[in-house]
XYZ file of C-alpha atoms in Angstrom:
763
model
C 3.779 -5.418 -20.221
C 7.579 -4.881 -20.707
C 9.804 -5.823 -17.790
C 11.837 -2.800 -17.109
C 14.603 -4.361 -14.225
C 17.637 -5.781 -15.875
C 18.088 -9.322 -15.218
C 21.132 -11.373 -16.201
C 21.347 -14.704 -17.940
C 23.411 -17.383 -18.184
C 25.369 -18.754 -21.654
C 27.720 -21.309 -20.868
C 29.453 -21.788 -24.001
C 32.888 -22.602 -25.308
C 32.329 -21.599 -29.365
C 33.175 -18.202 -29.829
C 30.946 -17.864 -32.637
C 27.765 -18.514 -31.352
C 28.809 -17.162 -28.420
C 28.070 -14.032 -30.832
C 25.348 -15.664 -32.544
C 23.047 -15.788 -29.208
C 24.335 -11.914 -28.476
C 22.725 -10.747 -31.577
C 19.776 -12.664 -31.842
C 19.226 -11.785 -27.610
C 19.430 -8.385 -29.308
C 16.174 -8.746 -31.235
C 14.702 -9.787 -27.392
C 12.301 -6.617 -26.591
C 10.280 -7.952 -23.873
C 12.900 -7.849 -20.970
C 15.823 -6.235 -20.188
C 18.759 -7.868 -19.836
C 22.269 -8.754 -18.573
C 24.397 -11.023 -20.704
C 27.114 -13.321 -19.008
C 29.706 -15.743 -21.003
C 31.200 -18.506 -19.482
C 33.140 -20.605 -21.405
C 33.821 -23.999 -19.473
C 31.982 -25.613 -16.723
C 33.522 -24.895 -14.366
C 33.453 -21.038 -14.989
C 29.619 -21.410 -14.785
C 29.302 -23.150 -12.628
C 31.965 -19.997 -10.479
C 28.965 -17.781 -11.865
C 25.910 -19.324 -10.335
C 27.218 -18.979 -7.084
C 27.788 -14.676 -7.721
C 24.959 -13.832 -9.302
C 20.928 -14.533 -9.888
C 20.641 -15.689 -12.409
C 16.770 -15.251 -14.648
C 18.659 -17.774 -17.321
C 20.694 -19.990 -18.459
C 21.641 -20.836 -21.883
C 23.529 -24.921 -22.002
C 26.175 -26.422 -24.916
C 26.413 -29.351 -22.771
C 29.414 -30.422 -24.848
C 32.450 -28.409 -22.630
C 36.261 -28.456 -22.097
C 35.847 -30.226 -19.324
C 32.291 -31.884 -19.358
C 30.085 -33.638 -21.853
C 26.549 -34.254 -22.026
C 24.213 -35.995 -18.477
C 27.457 -34.772 -16.384
C 27.285 -31.088 -17.809
C 23.668 -30.516 -17.094
C 23.771 -32.869 -13.668
C 26.857 -30.849 -11.983
C 25.076 -27.062 -13.177
C 21.430 -28.190 -11.833
C 23.128 -28.895 -7.935
C 23.357 -25.446 -8.339
C 21.093 -23.820 -10.211
C 18.101 -25.946 -8.878
C 15.432 -22.669 -8.837
C 17.069 -21.451 -12.704
C 15.500 -22.422 -15.533
C 17.633 -24.642 -17.965
C 17.000 -24.352 -21.302
C 20.133 -27.066 -23.515
C 21.370 -25.461 -26.939
C 23.688 -27.750 -28.422
C 24.629 -29.312 -31.638
C 23.650 -32.701 -31.878
C 20.982 -34.230 -32.574
C 19.595 -36.717 -29.276
C 16.274 -37.192 -29.606
C 16.723 -40.118 -26.113
C 19.157 -37.047 -24.668
C 17.715 -34.358 -24.454
C 14.087 -36.362 -23.451
C 16.091 -37.618 -20.323
C 17.573 -34.149 -19.901
C 14.244 -32.614 -19.733
C 12.285 -35.204 -17.130
C 15.504 -34.350 -14.806
C 14.548 -30.899 -14.684
C 15.210 -28.786 -18.535
C 13.153 -26.336 -19.296
C 13.677 -26.456 -23.166
C 16.412 -28.138 -25.833
C 17.111 -26.115 -28.578
C 19.701 -27.484 -31.695
C 22.495 -24.917 -32.839
C 21.305 -25.305 -36.574
C 17.663 -25.100 -36.244
C 18.770 -21.310 -33.758
C 17.321 -18.013 -34.856
C 16.216 -15.041 -32.768
C 12.695 -15.241 -33.004
C 12.784 -19.373 -32.162
C 15.506 -18.413 -29.370
C 12.579 -14.944 -28.007
C 9.332 -17.918 -27.160
C 11.669 -20.258 -25.834
C 12.967 -18.474 -23.567
C 8.968 -16.542 -22.740
C 8.314 -19.765 -22.263
C 10.548 -21.125 -19.796
C 10.097 -17.806 -17.898
C 6.700 -18.446 -17.527
C 6.572 -22.207 -16.825
C 9.450 -21.348 -14.707
C 7.278 -18.552 -13.176
C 4.338 -21.381 -12.873
C 6.120 -24.081 -11.082
C 7.521 -21.060 -8.733
C 3.498 -20.395 -8.340
C 2.590 -23.737 -8.106
C 5.032 -25.025 -5.931
C 3.770 -21.726 -3.237
C 0.326 -23.577 -4.034
C 1.338 -26.980 -2.853
C 3.026 -25.905 0.109
C 0.023 -23.829 1.239
C -1.558 -26.486 0.501
C 0.571 -29.009 2.909
C 1.127 -26.215 5.849
C -3.364 -26.444 5.795
C -3.327 -29.921 5.517
C -0.308 -30.522 8.503
C -2.350 -27.172 10.268
C -4.974 -30.036 11.267
C -4.971 -32.419 14.187
C -6.838 -34.324 11.606
C -4.732 -36.941 9.293
C -5.195 -36.179 7.140
C -5.004 -38.329 3.132
C -5.416 -38.282 -0.354
C -5.602 -41.893 -2.952
C -5.797 -42.186 -7.013
C -8.582 -44.932 -8.314
C -5.361 -47.241 -7.738
C -5.848 -46.952 -4.059
C -1.874 -45.732 -4.107
C -1.288 -42.480 -1.081
C -0.680 -39.617 -3.518
C -1.069 -37.228 0.137
C -0.927 -37.517 2.997
C -0.440 -34.862 6.510
C 1.797 -34.916 9.490
C -1.298 -36.187 11.743
C -1.585 -39.488 9.289
C 2.369 -39.657 9.173
C 2.403 -39.486 13.251
C -0.420 -41.948 13.213
C 1.373 -44.371 11.689
C 5.267 -43.553 12.460
C 6.375 -43.800 8.849
C 7.756 -40.772 6.979
C 6.061 -39.227 3.882
C 8.958 -41.264 1.819
C 7.890 -43.572 3.150
C 3.863 -43.788 2.393
C 3.496 -42.160 -0.508
C 3.181 -44.565 -3.653
C 2.017 -47.582 -1.280
C -1.101 -48.947 -0.209
C -2.975 -50.293 2.488
C -1.228 -53.463 2.495
C 1.390 -51.904 3.138
C 1.200 -50.155 6.215
C -2.472 -52.131 7.800
C -3.026 -55.972 8.478
C -5.084 -57.734 5.823
C -8.369 -57.592 7.338
C -8.089 -54.320 8.115
C -7.296 -53.621 4.553
C -10.126 -55.339 2.396
C -12.342 -53.468 5.194
C -10.988 -50.199 4.370
C -10.597 -50.847 0.644
C -15.044 -51.808 0.778
C -16.024 -48.890 1.825
C -12.810 -46.626 -1.173
C -14.699 -48.616 -3.841
C -18.165 -47.695 -2.804
C -17.379 -43.896 -2.241
C -14.985 -44.170 -5.964
C -17.725 -45.227 -7.631
C -21.357 -43.955 -6.473
C -19.248 -40.451 -5.376
C -20.911 -40.311 -1.911
C -19.395 -39.576 0.761
C -18.917 -42.490 3.377
C -19.042 -42.324 7.345
C -17.797 -45.688 8.299
C -15.713 -46.407 12.259
C -13.839 -48.444 11.552
C -11.153 -49.929 13.547
C -7.206 -49.447 13.489
C -4.251 -50.556 14.254
C -1.325 -47.562 14.313
C 2.541 -47.290 14.611
C 2.884 -48.834 17.642
C 0.766 -51.274 16.968
C -2.066 -50.710 19.513
C -5.328 -51.191 18.381
C -6.914 -48.330 17.677
C -10.561 -47.087 16.854
C -11.472 -44.021 14.713
C -13.996 -43.012 11.721
C -13.282 -42.160 8.534
C -14.827 -39.254 7.176
C -14.329 -39.736 2.509
C -15.498 -37.497 0.197
C -14.459 -38.069 -3.944
C -12.506 -35.999 -5.959
C -11.983 -34.986 -9.429
C -9.533 -33.085 -10.898
C -9.894 -31.089 -13.955
C -8.722 -33.551 -16.317
C -11.104 -36.011 -14.623
C -9.019 -37.641 -12.577
C -10.284 -39.668 -9.210
C -8.841 -39.015 -5.738
C -10.313 -40.510 -1.882
C -10.445 -37.982 0.032
C -10.280 -39.086 3.821
C -9.596 -37.718 7.237
C -9.570 -39.709 10.088
C -11.298 -39.176 13.148
C -9.474 -40.688 16.505
C -12.497 -41.910 19.435
C -10.842 -44.656 20.861
C -9.993 -42.137 23.914
C -13.802 -41.500 23.429
C -14.804 -46.049 23.185
C -12.602 -45.991 26.606
C -15.128 -43.860 28.564
C -17.681 -44.892 26.828
C -16.298 -48.324 28.393
C -16.380 -46.963 31.326
C -19.089 -45.074 31.559
C -21.232 -48.180 31.026
C -19.181 -50.500 33.292
C -19.397 -48.387 36.006
C -23.672 -47.780 35.793
C -23.450 -51.565 35.266
C -21.941 -51.850 38.752
C -23.658 -48.482 39.896
C -26.532 -51.227 39.449
C -25.378 -54.209 40.661
C -24.894 -51.689 43.661
C -28.125 -50.869 43.855
C -29.031 -54.225 43.770
C -26.711 -55.689 45.789
C -27.366 -52.927 49.344
C -31.480 -53.661 48.579
C -30.559 -57.419 47.846
C -28.514 -56.832 51.919
C -30.741 -55.394 52.473
C -33.988 -57.654 52.049
C -31.741 -59.735 53.918
C -30.949 -57.923 57.032
C -34.947 -56.933 57.057
C -36.060 -60.804 57.266
C -32.641 -62.366 58.410
C -34.901 -63.045 61.759
C -37.298 -65.546 59.952
C -34.531 -67.163 58.281
C -31.477 -69.238 60.380
C -27.816 -69.177 59.296
C -27.960 -71.444 56.678
C -30.520 -70.241 54.368
C -29.193 -66.411 55.330
C -26.501 -68.629 52.871
C -28.001 -70.332 50.761
C -30.157 -67.453 49.699
C -26.170 -65.290 49.330
C -25.101 -67.439 47.608
C -27.451 -68.338 44.728
C -27.060 -64.541 44.328
C -24.096 -64.567 43.926
C -24.592 -67.707 41.303
C -26.683 -65.602 39.657
C -24.769 -61.683 38.320
C -21.697 -64.115 38.337
C -24.174 -66.208 36.434
C -22.407 -69.124 37.130
C -23.656 -72.545 36.733
C -22.751 -74.341 40.782
C -21.661 -72.669 44.276
C -20.883 -73.748 47.451
C -20.389 -71.566 51.469
C -17.609 -73.097 53.823
C -16.563 -72.463 57.505
C -13.299 -72.315 58.589
C -13.469 -73.436 61.390
C -10.830 -71.448 64.631
C -7.527 -74.202 64.109
C -6.989 -72.250 60.682
C -6.659 -75.687 60.076
C -9.527 -77.705 59.374
C -13.266 -76.542 57.122
C -16.855 -77.227 58.086
C -18.365 -78.555 54.742
C -21.834 -75.989 55.230
C -23.849 -74.437 52.207
C -23.675 -75.586 48.691
C -25.919 -74.808 46.274
C -29.302 -76.107 44.711
C -28.002 -77.045 41.218
C -25.178 -78.163 42.773
C -27.154 -80.661 45.267
C -29.042 -82.125 42.006
C -25.968 -82.439 40.301
C -23.813 -84.275 43.278
C -24.008 -86.581 45.364
C -23.356 -84.152 48.708
C -24.636 -85.516 52.648
C -25.873 -82.278 54.011
C -24.321 -83.141 57.024
C -22.103 -80.899 58.111
C -18.251 -82.057 58.101
C -14.737 -80.941 58.570
C -12.771 -81.464 55.732
C -9.119 -80.990 56.809
C -7.282 -77.655 54.312
C -3.685 -79.462 54.073
C -6.022 -82.294 51.957
C -8.331 -80.385 50.717
C -8.260 -79.391 46.664
C -7.362 -76.403 44.741
C -10.869 -74.854 46.023
C -8.525 -74.083 49.462
C -5.988 -72.351 47.346
C -7.761 -69.275 48.034
C -7.462 -70.415 51.784
C -3.663 -70.667 51.264
C -3.028 -68.078 49.489
C -5.464 -65.284 51.255
C -6.791 -64.290 48.484
C -8.473 -64.321 45.642
C -7.942 -67.404 43.282
C -9.402 -67.768 39.712
C -8.752 -71.130 37.577
C -9.891 -71.336 34.465
C -8.626 -73.894 32.899
C -9.620 -76.191 35.891
C -9.094 -79.340 33.483
C -5.194 -78.992 32.175
C -4.099 -77.213 35.989
C -1.155 -79.937 36.779
C -1.707 -79.570 40.931
C -5.389 -80.275 41.261
C -6.079 -83.630 43.156
C -9.102 -84.681 40.930
C -13.117 -85.272 41.683
C -15.432 -87.614 44.525
C -17.154 -90.590 41.683
C -20.285 -89.037 41.477
C -18.920 -84.654 41.951
C -20.225 -82.769 39.243
C -17.203 -81.727 37.002
C -15.592 -78.917 37.097
C -14.596 -76.936 34.236
C -14.151 -73.526 35.234
C -14.306 -72.116 39.204
C -13.499 -68.299 41.616
C -13.461 -68.378 44.622
C -12.332 -66.170 48.021
C -11.819 -66.137 51.424
C -14.350 -64.374 53.656
C -11.672 -62.647 56.130
C -13.023 -60.922 59.820
C -10.207 -58.406 60.752
C -6.737 -60.767 59.703
C -8.935 -64.426 60.201
C -10.104 -66.236 57.473
C -13.571 -67.697 58.710
C -15.469 -69.045 54.697
C -14.617 -69.497 51.791
C -17.067 -68.848 48.824
C -17.241 -70.173 46.107
C -17.890 -70.832 41.690
C -17.823 -73.042 38.997
C -18.968 -73.036 35.550
C -19.355 -69.708 34.081
C -20.665 -70.066 30.236
C -16.615 -67.554 29.198
C -13.438 -67.394 31.357
C -14.218 -65.382 35.558
C -12.964 -61.930 35.582
C -11.847 -60.023 38.446
C -15.318 -57.808 38.247
C -16.373 -60.898 39.278
C -14.435 -61.441 42.107
C -15.190 -58.091 43.572
C -18.882 -59.785 42.489
C -18.709 -61.748 45.123
C -16.331 -60.069 47.958
C -18.988 -57.371 47.871
C -21.421 -59.895 48.538
C -19.340 -61.442 51.004
C -18.354 -58.608 53.494
C -22.989 -57.640 52.908
C -23.839 -60.694 53.572
C -21.027 -61.135 56.203
C -22.338 -58.805 58.634
C -25.833 -60.091 58.607
C -24.614 -63.351 59.316
C -22.437 -62.086 62.049
C -25.168 -60.184 63.723
C -27.525 -63.757 62.955
C -24.544 -65.631 64.796
C -24.233 -63.291 67.791
C -28.147 -62.748 68.517
C -28.140 -66.551 68.252
C -25.560 -67.456 71.055
C -27.715 -64.274 73.032
C -30.085 -66.303 73.013
C -28.346 -69.930 73.670
C -25.936 -67.730 76.439
C -29.717 -66.408 77.973
C -30.518 -70.131 77.532
C -27.298 -71.959 78.601
C -26.897 -69.497 81.589
C -30.946 -70.621 82.993
C -30.400 -74.216 82.365
C -26.881 -74.538 83.633
C -28.751 -73.249 86.374
C -31.334 -75.670 86.559
C -28.934 -78.944 85.379
C -26.805 -77.967 88.397
C -29.222 -77.861 91.177
C -31.017 -81.368 88.749
C -27.217 -83.026 89.272
C -26.848 -82.032 92.425
C -30.311 -83.694 94.075
C -29.533 -86.427 91.186
C -25.601 -87.202 92.058
C -27.343 -86.796 96.296
C -29.441 -89.319 95.412
C -26.554 -91.638 93.178
C -24.594 -91.438 95.785
C -26.248 -91.540 98.772
C -28.175 -94.963 97.499
C -25.133 -97.128 96.874
C -23.689 -95.649 100.314
C -27.210 -96.909 102.724
C -27.089 -99.938 101.090
C -23.284 -100.375 102.728
C -24.149 -98.795 105.009
C -27.129 -100.313 106.081
C -25.964 -104.037 104.871
C -22.788 -103.953 106.950
C -23.992 -102.852 109.516
C -27.375 -106.152 109.570
C -23.555 -108.789 109.059
C -24.044 -108.215 112.792
C -26.049 -109.493 114.161
C -25.496 -113.168 115.417
C -29.274 -114.845 114.713
C -28.612 -113.969 110.814
C -29.215 -116.805 108.557
C -25.847 -118.175 106.746
C -28.287 -116.897 102.922
C -28.621 -113.520 103.936
C -25.169 -113.185 105.175
C -24.367 -114.207 102.103
C -26.908 -112.195 100.976
C -25.666 -108.840 102.271
C -22.434 -109.281 100.905
C -23.306 -109.585 97.453
C -25.281 -106.365 97.637
C -22.478 -104.520 99.254
C -20.134 -105.628 96.176
C -22.739 -104.103 94.102
C -23.268 -101.233 95.544
C -19.222 -100.818 96.189
C -18.848 -101.291 92.949
C -22.282 -99.025 91.780
C -20.560 -96.041 93.430
C -17.253 -97.012 92.277
C -19.195 -96.034 88.878
C -20.165 -93.106 89.975
C -17.283 -91.632 90.672
C -14.889 -93.265 87.873
C -18.224 -91.245 85.778
C -17.604 -88.015 87.846
C -13.528 -88.605 87.594
C -13.480 -89.436 83.236
C -16.146 -86.177 82.211
C -13.792 -83.471 84.636
C -10.739 -84.624 83.175
C -11.801 -84.650 79.783
C -13.407 -81.136 79.969
C -9.727 -79.463 81.370
C -8.708 -81.106 78.782
C -6.068 -83.328 80.857
C -7.672 -87.243 79.298
C -4.764 -88.467 77.270
C -4.380 -91.680 74.916
C -3.005 -94.494 74.830
C -2.492 -95.945 71.545
C -1.096 -98.818 70.612
C -2.038 -101.918 68.165
C -5.491 -103.390 69.088
C -7.783 -105.299 67.305
C -10.409 -104.559 67.092
C -12.618 -108.978 66.564
C -11.007 -109.331 70.024
C -13.062 -105.849 71.734
C -16.400 -106.868 70.409
C -16.213 -110.904 71.177
C -14.927 -109.859 74.825
C -17.774 -107.880 74.458
C -19.913 -109.692 72.973
C -18.899 -112.421 76.032
C -19.261 -110.069 78.871
C -23.484 -109.369 78.038
C -24.275 -112.825 76.773
C -25.375 -113.594 79.799
C -26.870 -109.894 81.241
C -29.135 -110.499 77.453
C -30.394 -114.008 78.641
C -31.549 -112.618 81.948
C -33.466 -110.663 80.463
C -34.366 -112.435 77.038
C -33.045 -110.030 74.775
C -30.869 -111.447 71.578
C -27.699 -109.876 71.475
C -25.968 -110.240 68.170
C -22.349 -108.939 66.593
C -20.819 -108.254 63.597
C -17.382 -108.185 62.341
C -16.484 -107.095 58.975
C -12.845 -107.435 58.567
C -10.919 -109.913 59.168
C -9.133 -110.559 62.552
C -5.176 -109.150 60.325
C -6.965 -106.555 59.076
C -9.137 -105.568 62.276
C -5.762 -105.044 64.493
C -5.685 -101.467 63.507
C -3.396 -98.473 65.957
C -6.087 -97.233 69.020
C -6.938 -96.932 71.703
C -7.703 -99.895 73.221
C -9.580 -99.187 77.056
C -11.890 -95.461 75.340
C -12.497 -97.984 72.620
C -14.360 -100.788 75.212
C -15.456 -97.865 77.267
C -17.378 -95.978 75.087
C -19.129 -99.508 73.709
C -19.358 -100.583 76.816
C -21.667 -97.934 78.097
C -23.276 -97.353 74.505
C -24.600 -101.658 74.765
C -25.135 -100.763 78.693
C -27.332 -98.309 77.497
C -29.018 -100.387 74.924
C -29.135 -103.088 78.302
C -31.621 -100.697 79.986
C -33.858 -99.487 77.883
C -34.668 -102.812 75.704
C -37.122 -104.698 76.740
C -37.625 -106.838 74.243
C -36.310 -108.273 70.857
C -33.283 -107.665 70.801
C -29.695 -105.710 70.732
C -26.853 -106.032 67.810
C -23.552 -104.160 67.680
C -20.897 -104.584 65.523
C -18.820 -101.841 63.304
C -18.171 -101.375 58.806
C -15.291 -100.073 57.013
C -16.369 -97.092 55.842
C -14.521 -95.916 52.176
C -14.218 -91.898 52.117
C -17.273 -90.417 49.668
C -17.523 -86.714 47.697
C -15.844 -85.250 49.880
C -17.278 -86.037 53.269
C -15.254 -88.621 54.547
C -11.131 -87.443 53.374
C -9.963 -90.805 55.141
C -11.533 -94.717 55.332
C -13.386 -95.028 59.217
C -14.630 -97.852 61.340
C -18.291 -97.232 62.009
C -19.834 -99.013 65.012
C -23.384 -98.977 65.577
C -24.900 -100.611 68.505
C -28.882 -101.046 67.492
C -31.346 -101.706 69.855
C -35.321 -101.961 70.046
C -35.647 -100.551 72.985
C -37.688 -97.264 73.618
C -36.233 -94.850 71.397
C -35.513 -91.106 71.730
C -37.119 -88.134 70.289
C -35.628 -86.482 67.459
C -35.508 -83.710 69.335
C -33.118 -84.819 72.293
C -31.511 -86.538 69.424
C -27.868 -84.170 70.581
C -28.607 -83.307 73.308
C -28.176 -86.422 74.485
C -24.546 -86.305 74.253
C -24.549 -83.440 76.722
C -23.322 -83.527 80.199
C -25.752 -84.164 82.940
C -28.558 -85.103 79.768
C -30.768 -87.876 79.915
C -33.748 -88.153 76.799
C -36.871 -87.109 79.425
C -36.738 -86.600 83.319
C -38.967 -89.342 83.892
C -35.524 -91.913 82.905
C -33.603 -91.148 85.660
C -37.008 -91.909 87.311
C -37.047 -95.260 86.351
C -34.284 -96.113 85.262
C -31.496 -94.512 87.063
C -27.874 -93.028 85.537
C -25.508 -89.441 85.963
C -25.990 -88.446 82.823
C -22.488 -88.756 82.038
C -22.218 -92.303 79.189
C -23.037 -90.456 76.715
C -21.194 -87.509 77.467
C -17.967 -89.257 78.276
C -18.271 -91.146 75.223
C -18.478 -88.141 72.538
C -15.112 -87.105 74.195
C -13.468 -90.065 73.778
C -14.541 -90.663 70.694
C -14.075 -87.006 69.658
C -10.184 -87.674 70.958
C -10.189 -90.504 69.098
C -10.802 -88.694 66.045
C -14.283 -89.157 65.350
C -18.599 -88.409 65.176
C -20.451 -89.796 67.294
C -24.604 -89.880 66.472
C -27.952 -91.009 66.852
C -30.847 -92.645 64.504
C -33.805 -92.829 66.902
C -37.263 -92.989 67.101
C -40.230 -93.872 69.388
C -40.713 -96.269 70.354
C -38.892 -98.197 67.272
C -35.705 -98.028 68.313
C -32.034 -96.788 68.712
C -28.992 -96.854 66.466
C -26.073 -94.810 67.532
C -23.364 -94.609 65.868
C -19.482 -93.203 66.121
C -16.267 -93.506 63.846
C -12.921 -93.284 64.745
C -10.327 -92.914 61.798
C -9.365 -96.864 60.996
C -4.864 -97.061 60.772
C -4.295 -100.436 60.255
C -1.347 -102.235 61.571
C -1.365 -103.902 58.180
C -1.834 -103.062 54.564
C -3.750 -103.831 53.009
C -3.579 -105.062 49.462
C -7.285 -102.649 47.136
C -7.838 -105.766 45.245
C -8.529 -107.583 49.113
C -10.197 -105.784 51.015
C -14.156 -105.910 52.486
C -15.790 -103.534 50.019
C -13.651 -104.992 46.424
C -14.926 -108.521 47.645
C -18.397 -107.680 49.068
C -18.256 -107.062 45.328
C -17.358 -110.064 43.977
C -19.736 -112.575 46.584
C -22.390 -113.589 45.301
C -25.713 -111.648 46.400
C -28.884 -113.496 48.536
C -32.190 -110.937 48.740
C -33.673 -111.967 52.167
C -37.939 -111.056 51.990
C -38.467 -111.055 55.577
C -40.780 -108.500 57.599
C -39.428 -110.077 61.133
C -36.260 -108.189 62.118
C -35.754 -111.577 64.834
C -36.210 -113.752 60.967
C -33.558 -112.348 58.980
C -31.067 -111.708 61.640
C -31.624 -115.798 62.187
C -31.369 -115.641 58.299
C -28.178 -113.750 59.012
C -26.522 -115.280 61.186
C -26.739 -118.889 58.875
C -25.182 -117.164 55.896
C -22.683 -115.288 58.014
C -19.964 -117.172 56.973
C -20.187 -118.860 53.978
C -19.368 -115.107 52.564
C -22.626 -113.692 50.888
C -23.156 -110.729 50.022
C -27.176 -109.599 51.329
C -29.505 -107.279 51.062
C -33.176 -107.185 52.441
C -36.366 -106.508 51.986
C -39.320 -106.439 53.998
C -42.329 -106.626 51.537
C -42.941 -107.582 48.030
C -42.207 -104.181 46.030
C -39.000 -103.786 48.518
C -37.745 -107.004 47.005
C -38.344 -106.655 44.463
C -36.567 -103.141 43.510
C -33.617 -104.379 45.042
C -33.778 -108.410 42.405
C -34.104 -105.107 40.445
C -31.349 -103.084 42.108
C -28.587 -106.284 42.826
C -29.088 -107.914 38.949
C -28.536 -104.991 37.704
C -25.248 -104.458 39.442
C -23.476 -107.504 39.138
C -23.249 -110.709 37.085
C -23.446 -113.025 39.689
C -25.749 -115.422 40.670
C -28.634 -114.023 42.817
C -30.627 -115.862 45.138
C -34.099 -114.995 46.471
C -35.262 -116.456 50.321
C -38.530 -116.259 51.382
C -40.124 -117.815 54.774
C -43.360 -118.730 55.056
C -43.986 -116.601 58.760
C -46.726 -119.155 59.888
C -44.881 -122.272 60.665
C -41.118 -119.947 60.200
C -39.469 -122.508 57.282
C -36.908 -121.449 55.395
């Protein structure tokens, strides 16, 4: 259809003849109406372009004010959207092709020009320009559509180059389209991610099957995101293959799923903890505190997937710990005594960091911790650990720890431990309250009973020597009294006076201990001298009772010189030896001391461990702790048979604790007793470790004494003790073989076996 609207064509031509020729040819064009404007210079042509809306420009490249490329480049700046047809007298194919690439619609040589060619060229130029315009509009429409989509969209060619991206894709990578188009994924993403992308891209391009895949993508901010990409094959009319991808960012959804899973796990753990706490609470009447702690500790190990664990109480002074419970596996792996011991927080290892900082502590790299103090010999190796303080109000009352999880401990483990500790500490507190109430009731009843018994006992103990003093003092006035009886009565009066003084002294001492008025007088003391003095003091008495008395000293006089309270050490030993003499009717009494080195966290410092061993009547197990209480004796009949106030052991216990030690007894009824107590070893003279008694003892020749009779063994021991032998005692043949294997296994020194022929007592 003919276009009746008049259109304007611009001819930029400096040759008047060529201008007239072109005008004549244009008159033969009938498919649209036009108006022709002629400009003879480039400058004039640009001015016309600014003023009018041209549908076409006919351009001669060689003008008075411009030639070649420069002419076209200048015009195209002003006429970017107007089709330009080049009309030139130069036959330059290379130039013509380069200008068409820059945007020229066509190139006509003047010598080939005719009305038909000119008309067709103009017609095709206008059609192409219209098509480009429509294509541009279509492209813009497509861009507007994909840019309105919130999901990132991209299109790749079969070489994996990006040829189309939408705004969401650009925003995801924090880059402009120009920075992305024509680039491959290797220029935008980490290599490991690209390899996954390309594998799926190739599958789609080859098979034509749509692919939906969950992938990881690093965005423009460096954040790792989880995406689901739908990839589809598109083939255009020319057979070119393209991959169209639509991305759905599911990072937040994944986070929500993880949080939901964690919440579910926490809910299940909480339900498990609540059930455990309820079961523990319902059965707590049947459990002691140690069992409650042990069950809770094993549950903590199970929930945190640990291998070992411990729970220890913090003492009221907030400076020491009572080593309370280790897990079953810890006990198997570490030589830890079951007896509760006290341990200063200031000298403990990194496992008490949580107490010092008053917050949970995780050590996931134990080996490389600079402030660790190392582990005692025999302790299980530590790889990683998590510990928490247990609070009651503002006060730390315990520490709970687990260790050697296969992977790192996290805050979730701390949360588990904290929740568990809260649950079982409430049960422990309730149990303690019940125990305290029962003990308070029993103590009140017992106190009343002891008060009555004490008054009766004191009345008897005081009246007995007073009656003797009063009675025999009156008899001294009789004129007929013989000199022998007079001396005997005086001796009775003197002994009764001493007995009365001893009773009053014990009462005053126990009162001083109870009111914390007793003072410690630290001075240089030679322990060996005390041992020898006591041996001399009690030797005659034991001979009178037909009992053997032995004393042992492990250290030299110089090594035994320490800082302590001589009076109290002497009093403790005197009380214990006196008790041994009182309750031993035959056999022997042996006393002495050994140097005890720290071992596996139980003894923090080197100690002297004293012992008093007898073959007396022994003590029932249920009285092993009670005998150290005031006015206590192992049996009611004891007082009737042996007398005494029942204060001696209580005083000894008070003195030992004042000196920083502990006291205990090992005994069986009718099999004798061994009383032990410890004091800190604070030597006056620094001891060379290489020459310490424990090191020297390892290098001594070993003597194995196989003897079932205790007296014979003591006799042989006395013969060998000054010869620097290490003595091992076996009471039968089987024990001697085992001990011989042990002794030869630990030392290359000569091992001597001494066998006794019991019948004639020959060595």
